[in-house]
XYZ file of C-alpha atoms in Angstrom:
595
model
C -18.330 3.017 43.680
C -22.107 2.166 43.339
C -23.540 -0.822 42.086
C -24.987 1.545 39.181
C -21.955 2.778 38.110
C -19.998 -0.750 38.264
C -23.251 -1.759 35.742
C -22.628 1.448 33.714
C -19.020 0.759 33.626
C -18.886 -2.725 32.984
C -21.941 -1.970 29.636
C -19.337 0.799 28.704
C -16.670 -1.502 28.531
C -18.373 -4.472 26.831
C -19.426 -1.894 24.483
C -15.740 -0.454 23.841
C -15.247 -3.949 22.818
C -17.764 -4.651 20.437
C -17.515 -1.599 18.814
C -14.596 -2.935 16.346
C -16.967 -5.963 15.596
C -19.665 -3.858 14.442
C -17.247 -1.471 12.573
C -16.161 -4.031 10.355
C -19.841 -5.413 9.755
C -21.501 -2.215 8.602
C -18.142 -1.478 6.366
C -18.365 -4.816 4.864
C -22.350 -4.621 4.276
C -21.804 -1.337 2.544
C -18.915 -2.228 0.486
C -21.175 -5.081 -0.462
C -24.018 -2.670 -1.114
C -22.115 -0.367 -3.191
C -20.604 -3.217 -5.408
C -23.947 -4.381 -6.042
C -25.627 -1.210 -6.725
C -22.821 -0.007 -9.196
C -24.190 -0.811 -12.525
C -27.581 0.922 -11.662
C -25.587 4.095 -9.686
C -23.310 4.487 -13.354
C -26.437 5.026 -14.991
C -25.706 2.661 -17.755
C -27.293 0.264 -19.145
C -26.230 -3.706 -17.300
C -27.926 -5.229 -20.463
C -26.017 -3.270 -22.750
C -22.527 -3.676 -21.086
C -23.270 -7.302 -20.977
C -24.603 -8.023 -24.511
C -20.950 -6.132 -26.204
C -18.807 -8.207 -23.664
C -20.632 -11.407 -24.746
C -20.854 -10.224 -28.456
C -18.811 -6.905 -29.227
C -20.490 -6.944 -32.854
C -24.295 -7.936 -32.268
C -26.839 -5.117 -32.729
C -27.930 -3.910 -29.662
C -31.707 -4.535 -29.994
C -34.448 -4.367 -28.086
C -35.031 -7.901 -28.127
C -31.458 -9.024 -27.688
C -31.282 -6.728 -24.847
C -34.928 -7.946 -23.113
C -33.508 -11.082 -23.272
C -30.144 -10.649 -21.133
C -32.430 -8.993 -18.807
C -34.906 -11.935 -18.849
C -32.130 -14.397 -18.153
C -30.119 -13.073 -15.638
C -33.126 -11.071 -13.517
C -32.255 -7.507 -14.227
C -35.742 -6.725 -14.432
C -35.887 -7.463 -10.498
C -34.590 -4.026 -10.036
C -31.071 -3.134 -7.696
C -32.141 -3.813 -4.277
C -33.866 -6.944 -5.001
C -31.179 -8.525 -7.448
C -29.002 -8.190 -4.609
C -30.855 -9.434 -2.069
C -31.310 -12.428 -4.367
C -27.405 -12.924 -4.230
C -26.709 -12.532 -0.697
C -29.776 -15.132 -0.146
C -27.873 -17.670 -2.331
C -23.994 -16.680 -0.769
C -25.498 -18.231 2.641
C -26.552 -21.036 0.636
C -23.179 -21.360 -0.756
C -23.992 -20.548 -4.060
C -22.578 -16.870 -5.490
C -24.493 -16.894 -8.443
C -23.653 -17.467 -12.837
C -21.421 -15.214 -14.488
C -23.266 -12.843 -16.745
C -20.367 -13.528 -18.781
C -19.124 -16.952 -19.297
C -22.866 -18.288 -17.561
C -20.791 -20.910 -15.381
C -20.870 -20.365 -11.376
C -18.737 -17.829 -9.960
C -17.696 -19.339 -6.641
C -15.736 -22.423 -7.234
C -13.408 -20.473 -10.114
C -12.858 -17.380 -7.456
C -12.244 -19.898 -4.479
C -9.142 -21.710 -7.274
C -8.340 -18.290 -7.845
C -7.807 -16.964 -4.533
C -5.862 -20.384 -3.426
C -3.441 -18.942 -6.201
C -3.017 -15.770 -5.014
C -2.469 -16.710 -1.556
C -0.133 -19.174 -2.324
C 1.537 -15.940 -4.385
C 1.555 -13.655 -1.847
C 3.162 -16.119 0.934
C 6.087 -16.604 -1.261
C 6.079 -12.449 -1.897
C 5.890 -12.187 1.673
C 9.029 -14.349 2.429
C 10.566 -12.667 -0.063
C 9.847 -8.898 1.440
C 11.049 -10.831 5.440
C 14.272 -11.223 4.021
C 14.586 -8.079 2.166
C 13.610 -6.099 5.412
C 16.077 -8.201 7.715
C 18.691 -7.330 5.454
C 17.741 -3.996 5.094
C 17.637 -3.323 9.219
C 20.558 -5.434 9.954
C 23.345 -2.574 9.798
C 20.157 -0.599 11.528
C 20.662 -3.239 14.430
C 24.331 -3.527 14.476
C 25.043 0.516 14.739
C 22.023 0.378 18.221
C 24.182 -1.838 19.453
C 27.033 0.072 19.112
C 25.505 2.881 20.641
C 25.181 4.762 17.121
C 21.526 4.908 17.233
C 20.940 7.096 13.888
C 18.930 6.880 11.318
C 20.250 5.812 7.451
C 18.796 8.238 4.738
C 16.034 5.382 4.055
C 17.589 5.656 0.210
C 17.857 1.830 -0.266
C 14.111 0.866 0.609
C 12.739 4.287 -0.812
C 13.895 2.474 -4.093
C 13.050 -0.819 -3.775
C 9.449 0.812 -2.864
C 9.530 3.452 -5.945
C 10.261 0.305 -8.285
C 6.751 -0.258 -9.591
C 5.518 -4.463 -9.552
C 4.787 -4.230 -13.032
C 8.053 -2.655 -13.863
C 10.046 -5.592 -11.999
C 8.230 -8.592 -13.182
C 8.547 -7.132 -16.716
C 12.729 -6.832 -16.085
C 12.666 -10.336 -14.318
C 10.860 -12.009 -17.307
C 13.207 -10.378 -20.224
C 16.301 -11.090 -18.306
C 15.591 -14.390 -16.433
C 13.025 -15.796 -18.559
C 13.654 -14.263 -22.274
C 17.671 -13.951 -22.342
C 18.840 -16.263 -19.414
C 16.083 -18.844 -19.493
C 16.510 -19.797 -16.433
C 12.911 -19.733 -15.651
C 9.160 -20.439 -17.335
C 7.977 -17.041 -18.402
C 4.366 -17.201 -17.934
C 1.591 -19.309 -16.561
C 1.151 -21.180 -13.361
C 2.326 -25.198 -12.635
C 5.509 -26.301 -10.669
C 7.236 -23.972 -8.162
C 9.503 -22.676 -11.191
C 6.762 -20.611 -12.088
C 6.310 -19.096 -8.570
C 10.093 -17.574 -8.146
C 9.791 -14.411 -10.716
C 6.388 -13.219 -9.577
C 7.369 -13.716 -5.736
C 10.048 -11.392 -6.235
C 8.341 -9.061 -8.191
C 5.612 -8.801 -5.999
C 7.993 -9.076 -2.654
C 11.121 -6.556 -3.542
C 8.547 -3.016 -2.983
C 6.735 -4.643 -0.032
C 10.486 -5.533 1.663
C 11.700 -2.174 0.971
C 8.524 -0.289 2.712
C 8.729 -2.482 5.622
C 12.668 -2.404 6.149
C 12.506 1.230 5.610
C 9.620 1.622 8.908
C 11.328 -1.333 11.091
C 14.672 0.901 10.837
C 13.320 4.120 12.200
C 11.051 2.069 14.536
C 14.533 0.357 15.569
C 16.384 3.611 15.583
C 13.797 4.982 18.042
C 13.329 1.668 20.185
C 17.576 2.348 20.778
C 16.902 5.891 21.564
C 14.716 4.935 24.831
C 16.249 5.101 28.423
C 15.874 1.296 29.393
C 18.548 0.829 26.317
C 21.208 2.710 28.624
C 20.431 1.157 31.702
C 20.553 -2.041 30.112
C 24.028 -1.921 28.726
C 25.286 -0.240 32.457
C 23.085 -3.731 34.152
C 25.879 -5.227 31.575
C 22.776 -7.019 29.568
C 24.465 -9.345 26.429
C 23.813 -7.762 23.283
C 21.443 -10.114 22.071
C 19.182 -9.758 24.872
C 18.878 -6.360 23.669
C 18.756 -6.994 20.174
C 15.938 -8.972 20.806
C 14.493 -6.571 23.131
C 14.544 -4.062 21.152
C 13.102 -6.082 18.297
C 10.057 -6.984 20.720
C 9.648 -3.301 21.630
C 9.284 -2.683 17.871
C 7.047 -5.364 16.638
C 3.757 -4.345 18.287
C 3.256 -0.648 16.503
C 4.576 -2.076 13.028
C 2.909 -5.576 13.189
C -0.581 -3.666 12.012
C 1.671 -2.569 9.121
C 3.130 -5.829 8.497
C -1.163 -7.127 7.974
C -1.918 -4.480 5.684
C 1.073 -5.056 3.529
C 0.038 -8.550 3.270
C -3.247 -7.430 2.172
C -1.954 -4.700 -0.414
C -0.042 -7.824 -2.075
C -3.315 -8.669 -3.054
C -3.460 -5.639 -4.866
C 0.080 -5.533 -6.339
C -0.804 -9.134 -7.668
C -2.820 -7.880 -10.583
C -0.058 -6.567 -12.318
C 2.218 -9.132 -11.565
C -0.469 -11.327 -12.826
C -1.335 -10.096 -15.453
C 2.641 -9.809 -16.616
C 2.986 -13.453 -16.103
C 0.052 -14.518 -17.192
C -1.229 -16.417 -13.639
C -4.780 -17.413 -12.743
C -5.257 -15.337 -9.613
C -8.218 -13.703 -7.733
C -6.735 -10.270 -8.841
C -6.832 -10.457 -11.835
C -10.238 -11.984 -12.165
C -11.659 -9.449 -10.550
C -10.775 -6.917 -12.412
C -11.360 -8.799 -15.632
C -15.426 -9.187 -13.555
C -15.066 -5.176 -12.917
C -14.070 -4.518 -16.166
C -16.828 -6.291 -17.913
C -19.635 -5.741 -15.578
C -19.832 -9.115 -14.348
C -21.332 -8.225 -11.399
C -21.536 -11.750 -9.391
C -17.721 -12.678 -10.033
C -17.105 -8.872 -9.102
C -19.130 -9.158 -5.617
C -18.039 -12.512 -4.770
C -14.056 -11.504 -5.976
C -14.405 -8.664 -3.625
C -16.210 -10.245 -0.576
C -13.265 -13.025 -0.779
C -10.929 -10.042 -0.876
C -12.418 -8.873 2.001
C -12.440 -11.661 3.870
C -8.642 -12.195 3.233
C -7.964 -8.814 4.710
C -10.092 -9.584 8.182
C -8.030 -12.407 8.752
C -4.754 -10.931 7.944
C -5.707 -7.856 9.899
C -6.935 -9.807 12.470
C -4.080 -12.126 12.952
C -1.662 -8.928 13.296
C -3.916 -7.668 16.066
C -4.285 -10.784 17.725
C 0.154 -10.819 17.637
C 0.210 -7.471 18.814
C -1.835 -7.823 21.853
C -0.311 -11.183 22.459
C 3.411 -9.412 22.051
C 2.165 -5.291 24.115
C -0.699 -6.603 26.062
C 0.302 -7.017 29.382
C 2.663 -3.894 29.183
C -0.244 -2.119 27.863
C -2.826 -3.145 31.113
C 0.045 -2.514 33.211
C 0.629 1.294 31.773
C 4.676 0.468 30.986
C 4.825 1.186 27.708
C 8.277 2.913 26.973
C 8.454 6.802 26.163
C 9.580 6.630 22.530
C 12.787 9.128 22.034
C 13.059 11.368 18.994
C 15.804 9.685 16.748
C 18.934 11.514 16.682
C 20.466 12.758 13.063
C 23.427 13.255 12.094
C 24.975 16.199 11.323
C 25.379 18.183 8.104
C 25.740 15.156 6.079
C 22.278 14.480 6.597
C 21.066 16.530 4.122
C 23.643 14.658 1.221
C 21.441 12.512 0.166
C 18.238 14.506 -0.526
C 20.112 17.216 -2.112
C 22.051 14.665 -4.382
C 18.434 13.351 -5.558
C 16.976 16.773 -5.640
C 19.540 17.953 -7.994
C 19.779 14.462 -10.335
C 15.440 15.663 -10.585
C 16.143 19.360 -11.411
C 18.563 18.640 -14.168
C 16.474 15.800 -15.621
C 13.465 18.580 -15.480
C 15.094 21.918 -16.160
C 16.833 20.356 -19.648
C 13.494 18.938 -20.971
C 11.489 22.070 -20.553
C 11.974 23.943 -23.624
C 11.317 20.734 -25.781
C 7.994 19.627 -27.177
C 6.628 16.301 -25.331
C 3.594 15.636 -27.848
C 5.349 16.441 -31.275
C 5.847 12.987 -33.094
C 9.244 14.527 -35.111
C 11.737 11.245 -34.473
C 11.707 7.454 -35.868
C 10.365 5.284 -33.597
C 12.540 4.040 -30.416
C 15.100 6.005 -31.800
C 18.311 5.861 -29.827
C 20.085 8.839 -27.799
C 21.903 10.857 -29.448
C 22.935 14.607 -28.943
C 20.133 15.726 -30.525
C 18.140 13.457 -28.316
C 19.431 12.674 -24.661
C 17.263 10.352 -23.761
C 15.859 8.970 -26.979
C 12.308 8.244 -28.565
C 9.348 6.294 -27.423
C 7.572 4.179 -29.158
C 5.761 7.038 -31.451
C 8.376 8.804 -32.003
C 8.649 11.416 -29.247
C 11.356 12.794 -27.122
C 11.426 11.166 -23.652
C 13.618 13.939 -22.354
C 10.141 16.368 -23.309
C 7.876 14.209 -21.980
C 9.695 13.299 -18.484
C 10.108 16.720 -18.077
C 6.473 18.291 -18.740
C 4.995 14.970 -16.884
C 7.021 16.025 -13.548
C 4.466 19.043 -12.062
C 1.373 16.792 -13.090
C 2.930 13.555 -11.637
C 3.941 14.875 -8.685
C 1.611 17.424 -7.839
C -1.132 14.995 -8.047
C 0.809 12.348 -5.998
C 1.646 15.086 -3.515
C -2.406 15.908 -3.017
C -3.267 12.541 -2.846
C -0.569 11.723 -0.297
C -1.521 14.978 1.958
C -5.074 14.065 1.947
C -4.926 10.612 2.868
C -1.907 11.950 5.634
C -4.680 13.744 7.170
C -7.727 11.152 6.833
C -5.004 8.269 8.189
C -4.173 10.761 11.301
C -7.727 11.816 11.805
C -9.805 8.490 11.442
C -6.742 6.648 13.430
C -7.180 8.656 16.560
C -10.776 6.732 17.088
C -9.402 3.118 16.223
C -12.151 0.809 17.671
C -14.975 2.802 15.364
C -12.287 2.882 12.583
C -11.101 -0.764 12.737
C -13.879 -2.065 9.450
C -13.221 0.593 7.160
C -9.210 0.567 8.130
C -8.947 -3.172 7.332
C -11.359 -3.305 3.873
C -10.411 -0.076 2.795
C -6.884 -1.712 2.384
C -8.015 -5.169 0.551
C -9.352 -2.629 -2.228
C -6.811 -2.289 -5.143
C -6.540 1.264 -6.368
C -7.437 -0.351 -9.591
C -10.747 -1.152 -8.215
C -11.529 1.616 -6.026
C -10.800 3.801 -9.596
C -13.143 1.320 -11.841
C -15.666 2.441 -9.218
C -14.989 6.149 -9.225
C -14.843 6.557 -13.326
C -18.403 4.075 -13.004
C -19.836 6.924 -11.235
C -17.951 10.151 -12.381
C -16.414 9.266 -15.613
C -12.870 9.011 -15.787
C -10.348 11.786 -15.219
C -7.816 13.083 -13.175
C -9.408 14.509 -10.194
C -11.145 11.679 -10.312
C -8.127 9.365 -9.992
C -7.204 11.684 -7.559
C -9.834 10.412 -5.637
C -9.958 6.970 -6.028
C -6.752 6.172 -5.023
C -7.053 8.454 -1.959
C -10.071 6.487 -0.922
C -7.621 3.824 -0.631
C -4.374 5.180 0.937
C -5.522 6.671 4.346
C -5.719 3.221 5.417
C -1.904 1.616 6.163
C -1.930 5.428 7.901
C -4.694 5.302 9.587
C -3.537 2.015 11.207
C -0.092 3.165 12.198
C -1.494 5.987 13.698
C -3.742 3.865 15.739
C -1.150 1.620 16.674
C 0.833 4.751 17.955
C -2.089 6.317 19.785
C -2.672 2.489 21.597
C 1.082 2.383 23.105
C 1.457 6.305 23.722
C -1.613 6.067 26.014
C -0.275 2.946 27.902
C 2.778 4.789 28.911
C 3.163 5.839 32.576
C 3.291 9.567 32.162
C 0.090 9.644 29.683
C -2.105 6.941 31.650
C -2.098 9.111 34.720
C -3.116 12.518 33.108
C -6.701 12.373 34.116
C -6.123 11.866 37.458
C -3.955 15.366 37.518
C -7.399 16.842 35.136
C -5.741 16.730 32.207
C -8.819 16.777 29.657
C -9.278 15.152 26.105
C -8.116 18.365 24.311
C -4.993 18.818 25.655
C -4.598 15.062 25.606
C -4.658 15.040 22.059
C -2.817 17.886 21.531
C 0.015 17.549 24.324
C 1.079 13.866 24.076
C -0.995 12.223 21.137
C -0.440 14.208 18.604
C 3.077 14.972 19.070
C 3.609 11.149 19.320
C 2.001 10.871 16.089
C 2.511 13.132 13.120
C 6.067 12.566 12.808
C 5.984 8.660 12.029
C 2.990 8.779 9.605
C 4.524 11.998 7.625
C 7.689 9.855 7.158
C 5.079 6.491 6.329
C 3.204 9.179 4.253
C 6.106 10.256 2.451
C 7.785 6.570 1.480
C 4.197 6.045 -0.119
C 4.559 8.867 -2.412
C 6.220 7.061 -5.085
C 3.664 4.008 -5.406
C 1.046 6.647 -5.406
C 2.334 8.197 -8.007
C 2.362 4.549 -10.116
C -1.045 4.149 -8.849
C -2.509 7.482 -10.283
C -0.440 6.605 -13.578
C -1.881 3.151 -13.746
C -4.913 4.323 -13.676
C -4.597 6.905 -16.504
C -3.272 4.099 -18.670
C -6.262 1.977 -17.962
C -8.482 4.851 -18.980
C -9.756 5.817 -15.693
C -7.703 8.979 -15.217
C -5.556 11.083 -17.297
C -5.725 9.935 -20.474
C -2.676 9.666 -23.520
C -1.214 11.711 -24.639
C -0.595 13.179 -21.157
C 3.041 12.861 -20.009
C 2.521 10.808 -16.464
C 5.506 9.407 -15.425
C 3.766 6.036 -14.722
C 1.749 6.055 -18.489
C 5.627 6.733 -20.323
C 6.244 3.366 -18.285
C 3.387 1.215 -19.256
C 3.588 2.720 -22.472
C 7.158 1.991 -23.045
C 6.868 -1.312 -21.278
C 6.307 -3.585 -24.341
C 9.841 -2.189 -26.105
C 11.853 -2.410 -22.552
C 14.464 -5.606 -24.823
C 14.450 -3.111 -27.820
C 14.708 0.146 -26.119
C 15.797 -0.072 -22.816
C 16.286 3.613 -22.365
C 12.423 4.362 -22.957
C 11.473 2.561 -19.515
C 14.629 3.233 -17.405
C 14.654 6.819 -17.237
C 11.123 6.996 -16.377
C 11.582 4.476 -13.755
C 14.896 6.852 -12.361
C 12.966 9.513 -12.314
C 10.172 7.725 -9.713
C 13.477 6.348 -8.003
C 14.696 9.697 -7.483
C 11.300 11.240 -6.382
C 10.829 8.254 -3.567
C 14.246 9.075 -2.290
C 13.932 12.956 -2.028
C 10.730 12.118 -0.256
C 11.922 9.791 2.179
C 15.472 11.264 3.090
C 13.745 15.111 3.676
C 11.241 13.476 5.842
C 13.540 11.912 8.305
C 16.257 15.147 8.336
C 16.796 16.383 11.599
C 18.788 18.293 13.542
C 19.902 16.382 16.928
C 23.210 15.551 17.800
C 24.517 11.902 18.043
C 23.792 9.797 20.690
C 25.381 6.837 22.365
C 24.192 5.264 25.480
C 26.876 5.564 28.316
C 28.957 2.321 29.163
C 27.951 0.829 25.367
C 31.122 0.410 23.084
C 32.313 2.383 20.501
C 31.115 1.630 17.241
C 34.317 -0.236 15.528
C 36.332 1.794 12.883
């Protein structure tokens, strides 16, 4: 090799490495950018917004409004009102709320030490959930029954919406058990409700992708030779563990980051002081300084979480990685017929809940309000008066089509903006510390509010967790033996990608793809109810739940079914996405599993 091309080499590599680096810092200057900007891009009037927040009843004059714009610098124009802000940030000053006219930093920085202390506690909570989850998981690899579970206990705990849980936690532990303080923030009393709340869906998502990672980690060929080298079972256990850890620790960072965004409902349920929730109080009213500095802490939160799973991961695959002896990952095997009990069960429970609503009006107001089932009415009346049977029903095609699109599209951004992971590293890791709630605020700001456009907003957000399991994938599939050596035979890109990458791919995010359905479903919903997609009277699944919400101790039966029918959707989606068709599987000289 000549000295040129050990230069060009060595500028190739250094560049390969700073490429993630720069990713991140032209994502986070244009997330920045576009925060700023917003106001101006919506084409209404900052003044305006800001004079009915301050004073909903005060004419809208002239003067009034020339004087708004006097005092906070709006005459200064977009670019140069935000240049004025970042100049200040390095100063360590973030600027006066438009609002309230104190500074924004020092409430956002109490804020965010709130939610962080939050989201810890919601993140022991979803450990323990997923090692209980992936315990029988571990015990049948052992055994040498390496198949996969129908994924139907943490496809519910991830269909059970945040806001729906902390709203069941505070009737029953807080209103009829009073056990616990039902809202605001003090001792650690008032930490235990919204932990769970928060922790339950994240524990269920995780358990449900460490299981198939652990089904496929006891699928692999070093599994047999280790029980015939007569290994003890906990040295594979914790092999295995090890083996899984690198691909889903990426995961594990962005659902600590998503917390962030689960936290404004919770939040706002129980009534606690976090960063969530003040930023979208900031987005809702315009306040453009507590919304740029809320998001720009939000931001930085995700960096470090995303970083610190990186930094594990290499620590954990690194070495195996250089050294090109990663393991070939086996295709799980499935059980037989009874494989396909589960998602036929659910399918079923859906059709009949559908099929008997169909000919009944959802929008006709014809029964007292919260009346009770009855025959007349299966599944009783909302809080207007209308037949919940009707509206569940008619709200299933919109709900789930919708869901279904958004899902699909962000399966194929996550796939495609994963397989280039250095370039895609910024926008992977700050896409994901932006709420839904957000990203739609955003969306409606610029294209008024409506479905498609909720469509959109939320997709904006959910390529990421898929875009970084794909990445993670494509890192150990190329540090396997078989794949490192393919351009020495002249195997070229193409059929690189298409031969071993791909192939390695698709399968895993489809399944991640698919146990996301149901909270993108709650998303799109959520947003409807906040004005910034469908709008009421529309049957969404999610709006008959937020809607219903404030009658769940008076009429249970008005959020539950609702809520089953979500359940019932996650687990259809989950347990068709992991059918198969291979036969059992048990590694030669491991024991039977007991009876």
């Amino acid at each position: 090799m000549t000295p040129r091309s050990t230069g060009v080499a060595w500028h190739w590599e250094a560049w390969q490495r700073l490429l993630p680096t720069l990713s991140r810092l032209v994502t986070l200057a244009g997330v920045v950018v576009l925060v700023g900007l917003l106001p101006w891009l919506s084409g209404r009037d900052p003044a305006l917004s800001i004079l009915r927040a301050r004073a909903g009843d005060q004419n809208p004059s002239a003067e009034a409004l020339d004087a708004i714009r006097a005092q906070l610098g709006l005459a200064m124009g977009p670019f140069e009102k935000l240049g004025h802000w970042l100049s200040g940030l390095f100063r360590g000053d973030a600027g006066v709320s438009w609002i309230s006219g104190t500074p924004v930093l020092p409430g956002m920085l109490q804020a965010a030490q709130v939610s962080l202390t939050l989201m810890a506690a919601a993140l022991g909570v979803a450990l323990v959930v997923t090692l209980l989850i992936c315990l029988p998981t571990l015990k049948r690899g052992l055994a040498g029954e390496a198949t996969p579970t129908s994924g139907a206990l943490g496809a519910t705990l991830t269909a059970l919406p945040e806001f729906l849980l902390a709203a069941l936690l505070l009737v029953v532990f807080a209103a009829w058990l009073r056990w616990l303080p039902p809202y605001g923030w003090g001792d650690w009393r008032h930490l235990i409700l919204p932990a769970v709340a928060l922790g339950l869906p994240g524990g269920g998502l995780l358990g449900r992708l460490f299981g198939d990672a652990l089904t496929a980690a006891f699928c692999e060929r070093w599994v047999v030779t280790w029980h015939v080298a007569g290994f003890a079972r906990r040295r594979i256990a914790l092999a295995a563990i090890q083996r899984t850890l690198p691909s889903l620790l990426p995961q594990v960072g962005l659902v600590m980051v998503g917390l962030t965004g689960g936290a404004i409902a919770v939040e706002q349920v129980f009534s606690i002081p976090g960063l969530g929730r003040a930023t979208l109080g900031a987005a809702s009213a315009q306040d453009l300084p507590a919304l740029q500095t809320g998001i720009l802490i939000l931001i930085v939160i995700a960096i470090v979480l995303g970083g610190s799973a990186n930094l594990c991961r290499t620590l954990l695959l690194g070495r195996t990685l250089r050294a090109g002896a990663v393991p070939v990952t086996v295709t799980p095997p499935q059980p037989g017929r009874w494989r396909w009990l589960v998602p036929a069960l659910a399918a079923l429970a859906l059709a009949l809940i559908i099929v008997a609503g169909l000919g009944r009006d959802p929008l006709s107001s014809a029964y007292l309000r919260l009346q009770p089932p009855s025959l007349a009415l299966p599944l009783g009346a909302d809080g207007i008066g209308r037949d919940i049977l009707a509206r569940v029903s008619h709200g299933a095609l919109s709900t789930m089509g919708m869901a279904l699109l958004a899902v699909g599209i962000s399966f194929l951004l996550g796939v495609t903006i994963g397989l280039m992971p250095r370039l895609a590293a910024g926008p992977i890791e700050i896409t994901n510390a932006t709420p839904p709630v957000i990203a739609g605020l955003i969306v409606a700001g610029l294209l008024g509010p409506s479905a498609s456009g909720a469509v959109i907003a939320v997709t904006l957000v959910s390529w990421a967790p898929l875009a970084a399991h794909t990445a993670a994938l494509v890192a150990e599939t190329l540090g396997q033996p078989h794949v490192r050596i393919t351009p020495m035979l002249g195997v070229g890109r193409l059929r690189l990608l298409t031969r071993y990458l791909l192939p390695a791919v698709v399968g895993p995010v489809f399944r991640h793809a698919m146990l996301r359905l149901p909270g993108t479903a709650l998303a799109l919903a959520a947003l409807g109810f906040l004005g910034l997609g469908p709008r009421p009277p529309a049957p969404e699944w999610g709006l008959l739940l937020a809607e219903s919400l404030p009658y769940l101790e008076r009429a249970p039966w008005a959020v539950l079914v609702p809520a089953l029918a979500l359940v019932l959707m996650s687990i259809l989606a989950v347990s068709l996405s992991s059918a198969g068709s291979l036969p059992r599987w048990r590694p030669r000289g491991a024991a039977p599993a007991p009876a």
